[in-house]
mmCIF file of C-alpha atoms in Angstrom:
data_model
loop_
_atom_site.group_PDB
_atom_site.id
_atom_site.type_symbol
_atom_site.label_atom_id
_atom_site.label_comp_id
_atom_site.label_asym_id
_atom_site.label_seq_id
_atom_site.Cartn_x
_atom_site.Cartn_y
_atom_site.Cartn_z
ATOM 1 C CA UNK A 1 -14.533 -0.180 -12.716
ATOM 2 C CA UNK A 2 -14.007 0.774 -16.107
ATOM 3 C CA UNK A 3 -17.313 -0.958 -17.334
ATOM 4 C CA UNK A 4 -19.146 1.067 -14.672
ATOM 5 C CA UNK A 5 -17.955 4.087 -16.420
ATOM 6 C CA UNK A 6 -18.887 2.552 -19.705
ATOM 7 C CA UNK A 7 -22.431 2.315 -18.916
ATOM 8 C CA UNK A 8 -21.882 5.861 -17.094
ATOM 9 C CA UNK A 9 -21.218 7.292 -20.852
ATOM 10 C CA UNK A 10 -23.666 5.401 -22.646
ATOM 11 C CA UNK A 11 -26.314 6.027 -20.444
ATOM 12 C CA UNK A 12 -25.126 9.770 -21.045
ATOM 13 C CA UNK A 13 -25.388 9.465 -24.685
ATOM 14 C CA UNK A 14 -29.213 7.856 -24.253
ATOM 15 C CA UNK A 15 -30.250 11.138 -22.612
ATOM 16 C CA UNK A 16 -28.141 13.188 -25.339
ATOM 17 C CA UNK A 17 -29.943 11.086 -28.442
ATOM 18 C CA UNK A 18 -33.271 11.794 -27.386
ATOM 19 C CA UNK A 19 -34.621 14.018 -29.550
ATOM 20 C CA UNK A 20 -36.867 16.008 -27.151
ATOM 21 C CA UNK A 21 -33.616 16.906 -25.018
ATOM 22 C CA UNK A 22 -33.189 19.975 -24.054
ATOM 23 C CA UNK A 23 -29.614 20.749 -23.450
ATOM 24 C CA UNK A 24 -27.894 23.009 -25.259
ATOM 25 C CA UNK A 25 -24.955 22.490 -28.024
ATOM 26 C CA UNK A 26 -22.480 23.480 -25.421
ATOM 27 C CA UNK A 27 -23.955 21.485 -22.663
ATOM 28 C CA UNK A 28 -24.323 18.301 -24.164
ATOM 29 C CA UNK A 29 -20.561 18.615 -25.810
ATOM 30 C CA UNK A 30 -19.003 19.056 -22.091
ATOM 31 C CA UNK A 31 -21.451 16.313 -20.750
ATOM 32 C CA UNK A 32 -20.249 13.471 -23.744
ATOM 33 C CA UNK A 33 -16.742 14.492 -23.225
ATOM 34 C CA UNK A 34 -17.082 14.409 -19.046
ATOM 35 C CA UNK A 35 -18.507 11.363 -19.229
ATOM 36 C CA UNK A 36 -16.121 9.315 -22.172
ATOM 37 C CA UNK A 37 -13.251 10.781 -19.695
ATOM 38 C CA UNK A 38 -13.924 8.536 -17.297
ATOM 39 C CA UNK A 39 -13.472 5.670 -18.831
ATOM 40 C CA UNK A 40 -10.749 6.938 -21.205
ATOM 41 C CA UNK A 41 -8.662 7.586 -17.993
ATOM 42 C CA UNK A 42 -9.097 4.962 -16.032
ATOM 43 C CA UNK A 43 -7.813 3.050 -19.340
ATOM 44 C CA UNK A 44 -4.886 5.026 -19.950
ATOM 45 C CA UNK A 45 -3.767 5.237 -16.517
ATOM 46 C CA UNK A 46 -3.917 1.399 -16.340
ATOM 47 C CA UNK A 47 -1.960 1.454 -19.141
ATOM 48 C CA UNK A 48 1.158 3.364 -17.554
ATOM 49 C CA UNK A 49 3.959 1.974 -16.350
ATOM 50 C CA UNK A 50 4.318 3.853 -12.518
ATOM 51 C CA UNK A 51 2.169 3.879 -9.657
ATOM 52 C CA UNK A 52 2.051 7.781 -9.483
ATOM 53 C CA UNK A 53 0.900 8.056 -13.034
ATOM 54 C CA UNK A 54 -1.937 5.057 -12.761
ATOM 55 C CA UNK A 55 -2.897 7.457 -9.331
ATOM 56 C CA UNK A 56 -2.930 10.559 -11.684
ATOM 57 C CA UNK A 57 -5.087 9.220 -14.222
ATOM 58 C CA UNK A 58 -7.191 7.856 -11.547
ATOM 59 C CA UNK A 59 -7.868 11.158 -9.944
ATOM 60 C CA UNK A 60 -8.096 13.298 -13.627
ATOM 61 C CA UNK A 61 -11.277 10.107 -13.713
ATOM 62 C CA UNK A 62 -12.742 10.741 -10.365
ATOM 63 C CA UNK A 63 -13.015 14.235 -11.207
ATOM 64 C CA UNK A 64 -14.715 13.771 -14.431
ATOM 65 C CA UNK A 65 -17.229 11.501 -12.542
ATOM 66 C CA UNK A 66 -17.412 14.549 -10.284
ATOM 67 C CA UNK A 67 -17.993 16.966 -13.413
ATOM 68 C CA UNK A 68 -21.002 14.695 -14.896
ATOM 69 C CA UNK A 69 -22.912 14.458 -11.467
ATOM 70 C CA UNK A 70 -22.430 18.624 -10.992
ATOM 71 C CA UNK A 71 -23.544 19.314 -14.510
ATOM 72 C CA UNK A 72 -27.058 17.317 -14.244
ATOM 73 C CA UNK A 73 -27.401 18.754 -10.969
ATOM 74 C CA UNK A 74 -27.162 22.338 -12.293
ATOM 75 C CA UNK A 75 -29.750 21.418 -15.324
ATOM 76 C CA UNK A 76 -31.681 18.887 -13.082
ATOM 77 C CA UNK A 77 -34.150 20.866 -11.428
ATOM 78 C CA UNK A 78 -34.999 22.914 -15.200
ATOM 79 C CA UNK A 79 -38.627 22.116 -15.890
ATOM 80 C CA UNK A 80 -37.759 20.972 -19.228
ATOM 81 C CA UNK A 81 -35.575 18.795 -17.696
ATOM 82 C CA UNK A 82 -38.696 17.325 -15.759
ATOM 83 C CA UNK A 83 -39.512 14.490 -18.023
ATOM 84 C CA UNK A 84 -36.072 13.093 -18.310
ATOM 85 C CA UNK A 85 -35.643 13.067 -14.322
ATOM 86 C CA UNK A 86 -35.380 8.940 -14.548
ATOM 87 C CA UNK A 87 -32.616 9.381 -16.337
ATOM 88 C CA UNK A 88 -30.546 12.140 -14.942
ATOM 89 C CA UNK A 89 -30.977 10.038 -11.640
ATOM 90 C CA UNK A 90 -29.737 7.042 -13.474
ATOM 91 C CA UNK A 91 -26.798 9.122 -14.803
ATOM 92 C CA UNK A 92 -26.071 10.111 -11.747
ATOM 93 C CA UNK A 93 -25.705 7.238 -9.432
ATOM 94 C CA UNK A 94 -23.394 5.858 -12.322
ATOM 95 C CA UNK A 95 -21.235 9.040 -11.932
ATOM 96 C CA UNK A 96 -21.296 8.250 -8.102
ATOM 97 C CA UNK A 97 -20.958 4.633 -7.742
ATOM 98 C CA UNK A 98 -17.605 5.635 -10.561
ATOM 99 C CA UNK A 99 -16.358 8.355 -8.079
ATOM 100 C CA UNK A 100 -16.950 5.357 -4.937
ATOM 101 C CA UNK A 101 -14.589 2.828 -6.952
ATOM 102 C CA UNK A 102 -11.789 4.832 -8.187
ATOM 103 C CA UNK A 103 -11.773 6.123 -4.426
ATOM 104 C CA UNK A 104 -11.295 2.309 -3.391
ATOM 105 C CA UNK A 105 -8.824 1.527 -6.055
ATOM 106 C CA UNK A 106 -6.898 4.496 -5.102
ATOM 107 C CA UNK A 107 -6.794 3.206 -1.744
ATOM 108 C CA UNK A 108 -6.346 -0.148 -2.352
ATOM 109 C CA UNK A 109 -3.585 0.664 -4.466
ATOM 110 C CA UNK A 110 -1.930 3.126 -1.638
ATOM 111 C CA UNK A 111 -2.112 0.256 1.071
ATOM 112 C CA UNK A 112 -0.403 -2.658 -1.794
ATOM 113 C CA UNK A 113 2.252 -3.983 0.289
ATOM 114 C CA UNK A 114 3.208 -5.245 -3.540
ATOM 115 C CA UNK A 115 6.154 -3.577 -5.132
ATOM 116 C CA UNK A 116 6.271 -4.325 -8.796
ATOM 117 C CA UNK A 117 6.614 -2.680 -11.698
ATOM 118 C CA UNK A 118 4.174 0.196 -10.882
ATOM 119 C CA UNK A 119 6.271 1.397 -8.131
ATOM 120 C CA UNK A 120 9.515 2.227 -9.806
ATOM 121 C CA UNK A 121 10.228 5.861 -10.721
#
């Protein structure tokens, strides 16, 4: 999971480091921060000690995965936007196949008949 959202920010950062871009300042700021989230919080949620924290962080991810895919969606269609179309489709079945996993984890995680050290309070 968490190297799915790896290549979901780097392939994010491809599109921002192309010179001919078109995003704005703003844009491309809360796209690389959207994107590194996911990844960031699937880390640091692994990283807790209790179950309802790991499920916390695992949420705050999907909905950064959630954020990325609305973002190109909005700018998608822009005929500037045209020529990096590959891309943005690229960018967002990442974001999607992200949101698909954390979903599964979450419920793989809710259906654990394991107790351990995740599910104290």
């Amino acid at each position: 999971m968490w190297r799915t959202a790896a290549e979901l920010y780097n392939a994010v950062m491809d599109l921002l480091e192309n010179p001919g871009c078109p995003l704005t300042h703003g844009f491309r700021n809360q796209l690389e921060r959207a994107a590194l989230s996911v990844s960031n919080n699937v880390a640091e949620g692994f990283e807790r000690v209790t179950t309802p924290e790991l499920l916390g962080f695992i949420a705050i991810a999907r909905g950064s995965a959630g954020e990325v895919r609305s973002m190109l969606r909005v700018v998608g269609e822009r005929p500037r936007m045209r020529p990096f179309s590959p891309d943005v489709q690229v960018i967002q079945d990442l974001a999607a196949s992200c949101a698909r996993q954390l979903t599964a984890w979450t419920g793989s995680i809710n259906r654990s008949p394991i107790a351990g050290k995740r599910h104290r309070t």
